[in-house]
Short mmCIF file of C-alpha atoms in Angstrom, two decimals:
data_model
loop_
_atom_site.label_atom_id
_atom_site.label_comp_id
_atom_site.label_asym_id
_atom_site.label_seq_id
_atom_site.Cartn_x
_atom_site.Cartn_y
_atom_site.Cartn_z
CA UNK A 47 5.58 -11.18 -28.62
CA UNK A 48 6.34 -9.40 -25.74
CA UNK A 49 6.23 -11.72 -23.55
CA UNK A 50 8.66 -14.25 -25.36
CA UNK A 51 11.33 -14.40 -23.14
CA UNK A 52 8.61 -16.14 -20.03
CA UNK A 53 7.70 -18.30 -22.82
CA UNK A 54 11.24 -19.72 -23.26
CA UNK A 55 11.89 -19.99 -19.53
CA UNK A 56 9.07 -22.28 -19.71
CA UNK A 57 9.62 -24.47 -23.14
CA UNK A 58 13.49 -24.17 -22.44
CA UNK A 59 13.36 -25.75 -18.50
CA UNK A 60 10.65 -28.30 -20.01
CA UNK A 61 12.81 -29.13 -22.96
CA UNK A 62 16.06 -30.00 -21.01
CA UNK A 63 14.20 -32.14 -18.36
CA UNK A 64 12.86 -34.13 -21.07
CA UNK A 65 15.94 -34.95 -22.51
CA UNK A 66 17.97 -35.90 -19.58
CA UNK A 67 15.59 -37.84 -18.50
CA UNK A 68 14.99 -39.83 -21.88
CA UNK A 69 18.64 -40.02 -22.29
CA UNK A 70 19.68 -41.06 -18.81
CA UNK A 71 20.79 -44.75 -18.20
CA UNK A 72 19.19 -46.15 -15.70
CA UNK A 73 20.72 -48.15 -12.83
CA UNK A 74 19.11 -51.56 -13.53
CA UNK A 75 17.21 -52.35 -16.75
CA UNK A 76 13.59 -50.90 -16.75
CA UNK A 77 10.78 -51.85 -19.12
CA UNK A 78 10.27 -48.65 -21.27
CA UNK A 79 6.69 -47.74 -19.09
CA UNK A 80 8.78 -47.69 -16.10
CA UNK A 81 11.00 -44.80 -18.22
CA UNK A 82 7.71 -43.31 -19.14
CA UNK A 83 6.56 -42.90 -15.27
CA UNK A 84 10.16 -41.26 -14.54
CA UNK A 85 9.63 -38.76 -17.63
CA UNK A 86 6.38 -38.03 -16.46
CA UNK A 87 7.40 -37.24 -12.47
CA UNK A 88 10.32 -35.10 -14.07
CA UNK A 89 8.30 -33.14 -15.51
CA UNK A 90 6.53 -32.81 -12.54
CA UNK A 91 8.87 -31.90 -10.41
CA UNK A 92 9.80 -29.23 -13.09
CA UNK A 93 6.47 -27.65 -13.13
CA UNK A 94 6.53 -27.16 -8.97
CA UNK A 95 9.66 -25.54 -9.49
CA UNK A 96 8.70 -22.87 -12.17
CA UNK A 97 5.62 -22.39 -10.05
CA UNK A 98 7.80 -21.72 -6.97
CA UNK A 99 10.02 -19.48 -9.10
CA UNK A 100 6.94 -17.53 -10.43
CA UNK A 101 5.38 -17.15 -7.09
CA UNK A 102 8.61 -15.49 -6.03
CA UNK A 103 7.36 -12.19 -7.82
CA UNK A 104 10.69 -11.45 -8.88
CA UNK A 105 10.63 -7.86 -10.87
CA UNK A 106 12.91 -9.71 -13.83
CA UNK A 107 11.30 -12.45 -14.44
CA UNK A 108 7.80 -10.75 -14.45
CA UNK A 109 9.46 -8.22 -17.30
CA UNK A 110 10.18 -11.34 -18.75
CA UNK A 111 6.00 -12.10 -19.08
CA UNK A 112 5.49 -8.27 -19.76
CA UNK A 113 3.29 -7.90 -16.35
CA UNK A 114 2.80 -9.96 -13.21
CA UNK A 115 -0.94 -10.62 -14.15
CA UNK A 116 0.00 -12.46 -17.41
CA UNK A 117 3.34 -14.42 -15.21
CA UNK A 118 -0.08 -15.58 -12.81
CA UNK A 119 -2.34 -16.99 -15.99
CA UNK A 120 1.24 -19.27 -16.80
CA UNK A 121 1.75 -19.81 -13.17
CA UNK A 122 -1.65 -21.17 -13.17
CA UNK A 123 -2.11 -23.73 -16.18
CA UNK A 124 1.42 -25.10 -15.36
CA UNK A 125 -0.05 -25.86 -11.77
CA UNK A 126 -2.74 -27.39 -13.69
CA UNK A 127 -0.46 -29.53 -16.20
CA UNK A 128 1.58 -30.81 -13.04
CA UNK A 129 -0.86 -32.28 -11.02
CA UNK A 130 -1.82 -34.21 -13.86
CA UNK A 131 1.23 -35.00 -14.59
CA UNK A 132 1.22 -36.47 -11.20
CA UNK A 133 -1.37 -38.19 -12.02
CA UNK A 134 -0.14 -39.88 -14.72
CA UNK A 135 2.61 -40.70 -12.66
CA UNK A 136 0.75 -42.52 -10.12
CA UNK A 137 -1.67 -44.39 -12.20
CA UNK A 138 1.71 -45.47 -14.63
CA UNK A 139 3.24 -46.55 -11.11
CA UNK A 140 -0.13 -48.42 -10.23
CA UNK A 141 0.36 -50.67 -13.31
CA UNK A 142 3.99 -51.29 -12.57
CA UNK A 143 3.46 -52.72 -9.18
CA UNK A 144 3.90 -56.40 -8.33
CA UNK A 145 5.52 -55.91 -5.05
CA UNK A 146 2.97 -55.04 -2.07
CA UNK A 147 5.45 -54.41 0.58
CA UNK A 148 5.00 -51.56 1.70
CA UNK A 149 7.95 -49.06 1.76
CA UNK A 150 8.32 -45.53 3.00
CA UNK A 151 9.10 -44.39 -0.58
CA UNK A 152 5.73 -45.60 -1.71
CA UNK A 153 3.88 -44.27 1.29
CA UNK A 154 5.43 -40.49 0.52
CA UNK A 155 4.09 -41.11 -3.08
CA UNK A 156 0.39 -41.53 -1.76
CA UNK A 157 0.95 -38.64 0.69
CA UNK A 158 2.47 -35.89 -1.66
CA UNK A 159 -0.39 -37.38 -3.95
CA UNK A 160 -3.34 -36.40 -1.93
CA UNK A 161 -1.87 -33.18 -0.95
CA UNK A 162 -1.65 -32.18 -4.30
CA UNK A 163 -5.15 -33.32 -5.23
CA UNK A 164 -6.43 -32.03 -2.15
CA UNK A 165 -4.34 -28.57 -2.02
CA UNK A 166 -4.84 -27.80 -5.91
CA UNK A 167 -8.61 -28.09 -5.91
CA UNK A 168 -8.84 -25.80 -3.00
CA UNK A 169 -6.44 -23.20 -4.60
CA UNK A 170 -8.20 -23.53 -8.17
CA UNK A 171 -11.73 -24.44 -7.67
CA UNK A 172 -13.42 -23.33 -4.04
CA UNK A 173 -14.57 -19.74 -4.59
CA UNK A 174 -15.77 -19.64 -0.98
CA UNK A 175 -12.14 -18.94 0.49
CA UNK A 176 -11.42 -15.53 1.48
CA UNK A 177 -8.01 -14.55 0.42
CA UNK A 178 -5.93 -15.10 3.41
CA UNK A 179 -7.06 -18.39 3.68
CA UNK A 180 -6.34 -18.84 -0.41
CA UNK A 181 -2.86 -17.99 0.20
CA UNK A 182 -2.60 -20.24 2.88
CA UNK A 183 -3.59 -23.80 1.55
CA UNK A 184 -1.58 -22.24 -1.57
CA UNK A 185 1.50 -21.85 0.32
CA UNK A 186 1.36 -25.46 1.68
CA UNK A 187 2.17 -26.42 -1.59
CA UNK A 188 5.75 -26.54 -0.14
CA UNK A 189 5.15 -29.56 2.19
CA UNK A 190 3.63 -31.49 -0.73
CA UNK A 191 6.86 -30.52 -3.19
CA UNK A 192 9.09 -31.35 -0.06
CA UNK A 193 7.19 -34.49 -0.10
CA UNK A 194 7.21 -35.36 -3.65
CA UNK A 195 11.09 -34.42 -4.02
CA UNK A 196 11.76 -36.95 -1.19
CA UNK A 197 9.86 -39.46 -2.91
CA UNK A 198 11.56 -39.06 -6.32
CA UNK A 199 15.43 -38.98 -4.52
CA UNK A 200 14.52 -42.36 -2.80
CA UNK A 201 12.73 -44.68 -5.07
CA UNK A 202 14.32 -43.25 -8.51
CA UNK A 203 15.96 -45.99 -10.56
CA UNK A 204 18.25 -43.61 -12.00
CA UNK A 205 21.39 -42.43 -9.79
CA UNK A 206 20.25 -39.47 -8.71
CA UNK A 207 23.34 -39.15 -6.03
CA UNK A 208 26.21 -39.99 -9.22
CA UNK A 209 27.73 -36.74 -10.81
CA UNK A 210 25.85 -36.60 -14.33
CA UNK A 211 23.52 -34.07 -16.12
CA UNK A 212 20.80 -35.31 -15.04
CA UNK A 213 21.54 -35.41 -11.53
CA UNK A 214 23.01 -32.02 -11.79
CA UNK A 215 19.98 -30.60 -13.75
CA UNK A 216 17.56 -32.06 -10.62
CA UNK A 217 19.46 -31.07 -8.06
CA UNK A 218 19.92 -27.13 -9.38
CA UNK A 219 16.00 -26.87 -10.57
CA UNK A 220 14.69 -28.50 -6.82
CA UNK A 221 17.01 -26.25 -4.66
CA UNK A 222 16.09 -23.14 -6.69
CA UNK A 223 12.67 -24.11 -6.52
CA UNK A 224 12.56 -25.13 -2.94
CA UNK A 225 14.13 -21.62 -2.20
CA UNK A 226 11.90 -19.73 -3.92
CA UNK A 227 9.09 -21.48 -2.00
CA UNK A 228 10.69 -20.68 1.48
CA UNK A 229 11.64 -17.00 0.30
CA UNK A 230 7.51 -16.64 -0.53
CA UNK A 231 6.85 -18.24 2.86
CA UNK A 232 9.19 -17.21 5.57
CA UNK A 233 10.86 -13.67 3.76
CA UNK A 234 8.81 -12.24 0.87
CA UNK A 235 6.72 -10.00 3.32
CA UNK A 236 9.60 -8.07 4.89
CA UNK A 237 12.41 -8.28 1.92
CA UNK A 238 9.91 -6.38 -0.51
CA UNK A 239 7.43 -5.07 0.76
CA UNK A 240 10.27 -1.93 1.49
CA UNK A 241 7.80 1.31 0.75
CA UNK A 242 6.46 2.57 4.32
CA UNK A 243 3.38 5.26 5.08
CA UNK A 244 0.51 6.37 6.10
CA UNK A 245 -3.14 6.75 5.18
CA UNK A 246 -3.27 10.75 5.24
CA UNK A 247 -7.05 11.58 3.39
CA UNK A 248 -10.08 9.02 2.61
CA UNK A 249 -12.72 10.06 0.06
CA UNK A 250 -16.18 8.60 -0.47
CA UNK A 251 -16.45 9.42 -3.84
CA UNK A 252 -19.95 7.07 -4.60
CA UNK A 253 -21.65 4.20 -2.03
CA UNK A 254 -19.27 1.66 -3.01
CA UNK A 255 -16.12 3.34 -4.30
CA UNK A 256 -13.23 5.17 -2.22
CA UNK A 257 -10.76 7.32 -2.88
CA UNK A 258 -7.60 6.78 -0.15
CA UNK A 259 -4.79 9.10 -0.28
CA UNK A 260 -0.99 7.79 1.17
CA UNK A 261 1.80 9.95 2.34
CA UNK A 262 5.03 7.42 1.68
CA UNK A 263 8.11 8.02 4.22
CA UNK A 264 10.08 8.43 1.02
CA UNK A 265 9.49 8.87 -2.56
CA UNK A 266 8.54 5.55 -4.72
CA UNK A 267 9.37 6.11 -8.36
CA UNK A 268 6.27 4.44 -10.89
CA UNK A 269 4.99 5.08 -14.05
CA UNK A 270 1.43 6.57 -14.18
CA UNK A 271 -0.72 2.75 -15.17
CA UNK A 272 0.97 0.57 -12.62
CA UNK A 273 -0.30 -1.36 -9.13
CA UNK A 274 1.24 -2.18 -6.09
CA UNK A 275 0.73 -4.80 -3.11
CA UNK A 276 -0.42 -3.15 -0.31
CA UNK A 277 -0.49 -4.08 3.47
CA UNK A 278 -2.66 -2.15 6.13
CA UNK A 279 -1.91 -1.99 9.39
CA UNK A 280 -5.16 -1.55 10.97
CA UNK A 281 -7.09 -3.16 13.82
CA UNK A 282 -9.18 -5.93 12.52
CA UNK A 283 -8.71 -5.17 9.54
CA UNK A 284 -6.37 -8.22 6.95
CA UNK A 285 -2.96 -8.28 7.23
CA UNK A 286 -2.54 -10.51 4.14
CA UNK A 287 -1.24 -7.54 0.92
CA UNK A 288 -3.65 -6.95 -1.77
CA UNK A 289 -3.36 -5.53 -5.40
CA UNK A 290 -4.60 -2.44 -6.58
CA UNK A 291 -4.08 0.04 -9.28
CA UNK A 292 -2.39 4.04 -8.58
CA UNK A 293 -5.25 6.62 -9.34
CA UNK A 294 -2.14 9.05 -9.15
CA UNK A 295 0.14 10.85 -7.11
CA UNK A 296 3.88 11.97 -7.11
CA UNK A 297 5.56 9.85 -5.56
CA UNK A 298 5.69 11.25 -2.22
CA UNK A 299 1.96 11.06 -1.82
CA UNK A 300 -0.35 8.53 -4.14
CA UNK A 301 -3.28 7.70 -4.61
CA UNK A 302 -5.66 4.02 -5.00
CA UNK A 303 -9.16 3.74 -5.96
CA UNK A 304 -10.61 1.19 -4.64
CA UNK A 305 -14.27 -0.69 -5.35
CA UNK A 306 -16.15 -2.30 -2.26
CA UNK A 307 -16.33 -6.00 -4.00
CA UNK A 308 -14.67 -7.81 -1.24
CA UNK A 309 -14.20 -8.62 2.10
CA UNK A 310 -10.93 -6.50 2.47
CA UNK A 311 -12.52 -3.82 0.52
CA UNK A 312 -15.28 -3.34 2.30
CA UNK A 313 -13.46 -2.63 5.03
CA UNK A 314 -11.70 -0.11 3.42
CA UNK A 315 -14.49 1.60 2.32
CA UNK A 316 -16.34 1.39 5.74
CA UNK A 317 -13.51 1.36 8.08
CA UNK A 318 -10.21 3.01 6.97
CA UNK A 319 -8.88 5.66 9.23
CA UNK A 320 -6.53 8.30 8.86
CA UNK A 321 -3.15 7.82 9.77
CA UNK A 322 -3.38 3.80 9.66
CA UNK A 323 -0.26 2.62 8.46
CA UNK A 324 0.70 0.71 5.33
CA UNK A 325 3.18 -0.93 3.97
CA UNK A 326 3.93 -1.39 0.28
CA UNK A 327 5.63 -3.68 -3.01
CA UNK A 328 6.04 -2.49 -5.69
CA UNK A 329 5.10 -1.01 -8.40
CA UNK A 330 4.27 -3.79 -11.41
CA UNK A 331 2.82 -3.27 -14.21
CA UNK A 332 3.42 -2.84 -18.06
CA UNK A 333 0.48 -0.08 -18.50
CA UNK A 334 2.67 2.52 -19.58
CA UNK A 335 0.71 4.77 -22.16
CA UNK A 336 4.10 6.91 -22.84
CA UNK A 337 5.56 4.49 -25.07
CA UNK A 338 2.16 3.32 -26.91
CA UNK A 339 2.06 4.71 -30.43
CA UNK A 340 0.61 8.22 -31.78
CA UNK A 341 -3.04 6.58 -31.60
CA UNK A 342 -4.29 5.10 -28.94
CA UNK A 343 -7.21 2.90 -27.73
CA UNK A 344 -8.07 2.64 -24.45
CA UNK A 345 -10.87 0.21 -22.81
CA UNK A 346 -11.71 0.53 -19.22
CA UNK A 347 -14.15 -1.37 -17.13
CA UNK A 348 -15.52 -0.02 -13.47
CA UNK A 349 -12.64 0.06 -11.15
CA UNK A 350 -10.64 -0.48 -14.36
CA UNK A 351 -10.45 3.21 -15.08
CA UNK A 352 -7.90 3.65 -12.21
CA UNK A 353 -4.50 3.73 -14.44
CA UNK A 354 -6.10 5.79 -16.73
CA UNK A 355 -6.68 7.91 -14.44
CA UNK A 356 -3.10 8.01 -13.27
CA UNK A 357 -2.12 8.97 -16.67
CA UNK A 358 -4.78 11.75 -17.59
CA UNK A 359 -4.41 13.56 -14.36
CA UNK A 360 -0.40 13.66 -14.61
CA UNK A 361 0.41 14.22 -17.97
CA UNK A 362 -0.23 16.18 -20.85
CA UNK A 363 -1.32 14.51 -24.07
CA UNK A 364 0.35 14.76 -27.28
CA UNK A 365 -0.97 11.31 -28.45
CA UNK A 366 -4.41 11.23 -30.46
CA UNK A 367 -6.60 8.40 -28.24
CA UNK A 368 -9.96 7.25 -28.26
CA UNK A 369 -11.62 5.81 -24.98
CA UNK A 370 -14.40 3.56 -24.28
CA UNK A 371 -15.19 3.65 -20.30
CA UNK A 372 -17.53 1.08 -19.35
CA UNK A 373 -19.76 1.37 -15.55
CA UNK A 374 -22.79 0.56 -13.90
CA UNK A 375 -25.39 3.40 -12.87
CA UNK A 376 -24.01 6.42 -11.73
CA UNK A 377 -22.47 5.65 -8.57
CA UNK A 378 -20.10 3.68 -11.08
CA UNK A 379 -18.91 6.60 -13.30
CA UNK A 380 -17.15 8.09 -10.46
CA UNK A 381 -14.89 9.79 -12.88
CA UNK A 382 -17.60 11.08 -15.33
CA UNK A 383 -17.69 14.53 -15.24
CA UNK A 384 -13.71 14.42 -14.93
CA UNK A 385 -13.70 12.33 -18.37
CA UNK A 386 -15.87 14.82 -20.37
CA UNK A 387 -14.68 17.63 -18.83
CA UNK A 388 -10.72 16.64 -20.15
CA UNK A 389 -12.64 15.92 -23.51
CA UNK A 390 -13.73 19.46 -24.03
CA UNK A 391 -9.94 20.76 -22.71
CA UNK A 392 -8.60 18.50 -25.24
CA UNK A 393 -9.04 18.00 -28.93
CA UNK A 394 -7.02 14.71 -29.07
CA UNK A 395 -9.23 13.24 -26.44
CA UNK A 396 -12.50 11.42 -27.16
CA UNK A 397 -14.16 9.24 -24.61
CA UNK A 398 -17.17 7.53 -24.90
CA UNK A 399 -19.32 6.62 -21.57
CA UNK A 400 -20.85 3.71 -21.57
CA UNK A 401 -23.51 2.98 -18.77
CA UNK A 402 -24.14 -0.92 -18.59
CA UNK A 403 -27.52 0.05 -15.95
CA UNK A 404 -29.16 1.59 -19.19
CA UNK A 405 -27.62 1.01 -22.12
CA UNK A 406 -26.06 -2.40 -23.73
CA UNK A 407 -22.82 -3.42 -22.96
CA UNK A 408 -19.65 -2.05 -24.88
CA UNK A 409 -19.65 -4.38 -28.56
CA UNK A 410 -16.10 -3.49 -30.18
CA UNK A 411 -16.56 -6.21 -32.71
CA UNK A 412 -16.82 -3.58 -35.75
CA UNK A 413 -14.46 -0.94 -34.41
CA UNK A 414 -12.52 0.42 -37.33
CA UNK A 415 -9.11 -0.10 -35.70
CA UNK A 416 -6.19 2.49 -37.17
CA UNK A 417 -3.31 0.62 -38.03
CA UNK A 418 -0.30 1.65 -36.13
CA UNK A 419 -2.50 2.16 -33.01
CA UNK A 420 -1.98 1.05 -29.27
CA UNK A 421 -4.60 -0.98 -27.53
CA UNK A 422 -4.91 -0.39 -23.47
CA UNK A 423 -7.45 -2.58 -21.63
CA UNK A 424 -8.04 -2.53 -18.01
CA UNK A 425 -10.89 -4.34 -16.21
CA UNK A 426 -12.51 -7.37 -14.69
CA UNK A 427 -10.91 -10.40 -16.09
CA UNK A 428 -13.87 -11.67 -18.86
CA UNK A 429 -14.19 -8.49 -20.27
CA UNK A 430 -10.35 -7.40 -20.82
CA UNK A 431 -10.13 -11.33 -22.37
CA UNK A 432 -13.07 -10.56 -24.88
CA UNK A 433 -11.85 -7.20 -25.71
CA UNK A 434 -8.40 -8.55 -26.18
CA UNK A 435 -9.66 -11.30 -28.38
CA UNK A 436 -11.39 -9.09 -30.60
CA UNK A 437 -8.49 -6.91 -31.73
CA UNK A 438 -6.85 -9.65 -31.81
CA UNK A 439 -8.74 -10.77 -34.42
CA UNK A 440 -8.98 -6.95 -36.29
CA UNK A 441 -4.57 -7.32 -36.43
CA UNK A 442 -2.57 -9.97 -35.38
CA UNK A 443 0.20 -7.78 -34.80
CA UNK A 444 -1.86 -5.48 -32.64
CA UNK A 445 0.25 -3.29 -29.98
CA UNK A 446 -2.01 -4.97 -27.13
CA UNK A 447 -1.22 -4.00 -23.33
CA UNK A 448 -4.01 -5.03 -20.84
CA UNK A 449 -4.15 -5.69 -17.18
CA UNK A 450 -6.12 -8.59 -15.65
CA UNK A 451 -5.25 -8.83 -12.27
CA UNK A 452 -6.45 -11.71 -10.54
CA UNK A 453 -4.56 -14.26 -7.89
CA UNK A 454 -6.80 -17.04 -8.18
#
């Protein structure tokens, strides 16, 4: 699995809170529920502070995940699994509760309770947000974990202030965590966002898709397959960075591709000007079709084409691969003619066009998969997923790279 090493962050951190917690003496004797609740908010607080640590997008740790859009579908589910964790928390607490006077530990529980509830079902569940305003009630996750962490330090019946594992374990997971929160917050958008330039050429290729081409201050090294976060510097236009696939380029100048789905997009496609500047992280990405085997599969879906594109038009073949490049009407296929055109220049090269406006959509379910072949999928989330499943099912062992990208 390449992504084994995320994995044992995750069971590893999880694994060691358990245990000091279940082995920890506490300072007066508890009835074992009251040991259960204190498990339970450990864990808690151990999920907020992966989550913080995730959000951090540190180039390591997303290695360790093999790409930042798998990191975000962990980063996700263990938001999930702590807020109800919190809520087991608080109803366990509800049961224990004979005294009713009312104490400032107990009124921080209620409040970091409701911000969670509130906070998570706005990052998760309400579509309506546009993406600034995501990352904002996202980000003041940090006043509920500053919140909770209070709560736990104050009405713990364990010693949380005494030199012991436990306390040591707490203490090293919430500061790290708590870091990484106010690095996202308060320094992420200046410490990495470190490649500068300028938008030098804008092509209209079709009615909703653009071609913009950026001339970097200096060179950015990447590997033909990967995105970046980009932030443009134009009036009226969002400041928050979004994530998009390289088209190509050297390295000096490079090149996006970008779809008008959004709010941010179309803006790009109606509105971007010449010489606007931008600023840039990056590059992520594990699409790197160089080290896939001698035979290749590639799936691509609309906008999804864009790393393949990176590839083809910067490197010469000398793997056999077959490609399957799904679109809607012909304003879609935007790279067409390019595709079929490299076919004919290249006897390795097969693509198959597959035009979702008048044909059915792309079935792979009894696609005689090679053994010892490489599987690339880029696309809208669903479809990479169902693609992924199915070869999946053809080998278990399947050399499977896809990118997903998706923040919410």
């Amino acid at each position: 699995m390449k992504n084994i090493k995320g994995i044992l962050l995750i069971v590893l951190t999880t694994a060691i809170t358990f245990t000091l917690w279940f082995f920890a003496i506490p300072k007066t004797d508890i009835v074992p529920l009251d040991r259960v609740r204190h498990i339970v908010a450990g864990l808690a607080l151990n999920g907020f502070f992966l989550n913080f640590l995730l959000a951090s997008r540190n180039k390591f740790i997303e290695g360790w995940f093999n790409g930042l859009d798998k990191l975000y579908v962990y980063h996700k589910y263990i938001a999930i699994t702590s807020l109800v964790l919190v809520l087991i928390h608080a109803a366990i607490s509800d049961q224990l509760t004979t005294d009713q006077t009312i104490r400032i530990s107990t009124v921080l529980g209620g409040l970091g309770l409701f911000l969670f509830i509130v906070l998570a079902a706005i990052t998760l569940f309400d579509k309506r947000l546009k993406y600034e305003e995501w990352r904002i009630s996202h980000r003041l996750m940090l006043i509920a974990y500053t919140v909770a962490l209070f709560h736990v330090i104050v009405s713990s019946k364990y010693n949380l202030f005494n030199l012991s594992p436990l306390s040591i374990w707490v203490v090293t997971t919430s500061v790290v965590g708590y870091l990484s929160g106010l690095y996202v917050i308060f320094f992420y958008q200046n410490a990495q966002f470190t490649h500068k330039g300028k938008v030098t050429n804008v092509t209209r290729l079709s009615p909703t898709i653009v071609e913009w081409e950026i001339t970097l201050d200096k060179p950015m090294d990447f590997v033909k397959g990967q995105f970046i976060f980009i932030k443009v510097f134009q009036k009226g236009m969002e400041k928050a960075p979004h994530p998009f696939s390289l088209s190509g380029g050297d390295g000096k100048k490079i090149y996006l591709t970008t779809k008008n789905s959004g709010d941010f997009t179309k803006q790009i496609y109606e509105s971007l000007e010449l010489d606007t500047r931008v600023s840039i992280d990056g590059p992520y990405g594990r699409m790197d079709f160089s080290k896939g085997k001698k035979n290749q599969v590639w799936v691509a879906g609309g906008i999804g084409i864009t790393p393949f594109m990176a590839y083809l038009k910067n490197n010469q073949i000398d793997q056999s691969i077959e490609m399957f490049y799904s679109y809607q009407g012909e304003a879609g296929g935007v790279y067409k003619d390019f595709l079929e055109d490299y076919q004919k220049k290249n006897k390795q090269f097969k693509v198959n066009l597959i035009d979702t406006a008048v044909m059915k959509p792309l079935d792979l379910k009894d696609y005689p998969l090679k053994k010892n072949s490489s599987v690339f999928i880029c696309g809208p989330v669903k479809m990479v997923e169902n693609y992924a499943k199915i070869f999946r099912n053809k080998d278990k062992n399947v050399d499977l790279t896809f990118e997903a990208f998706k923040l919410r």
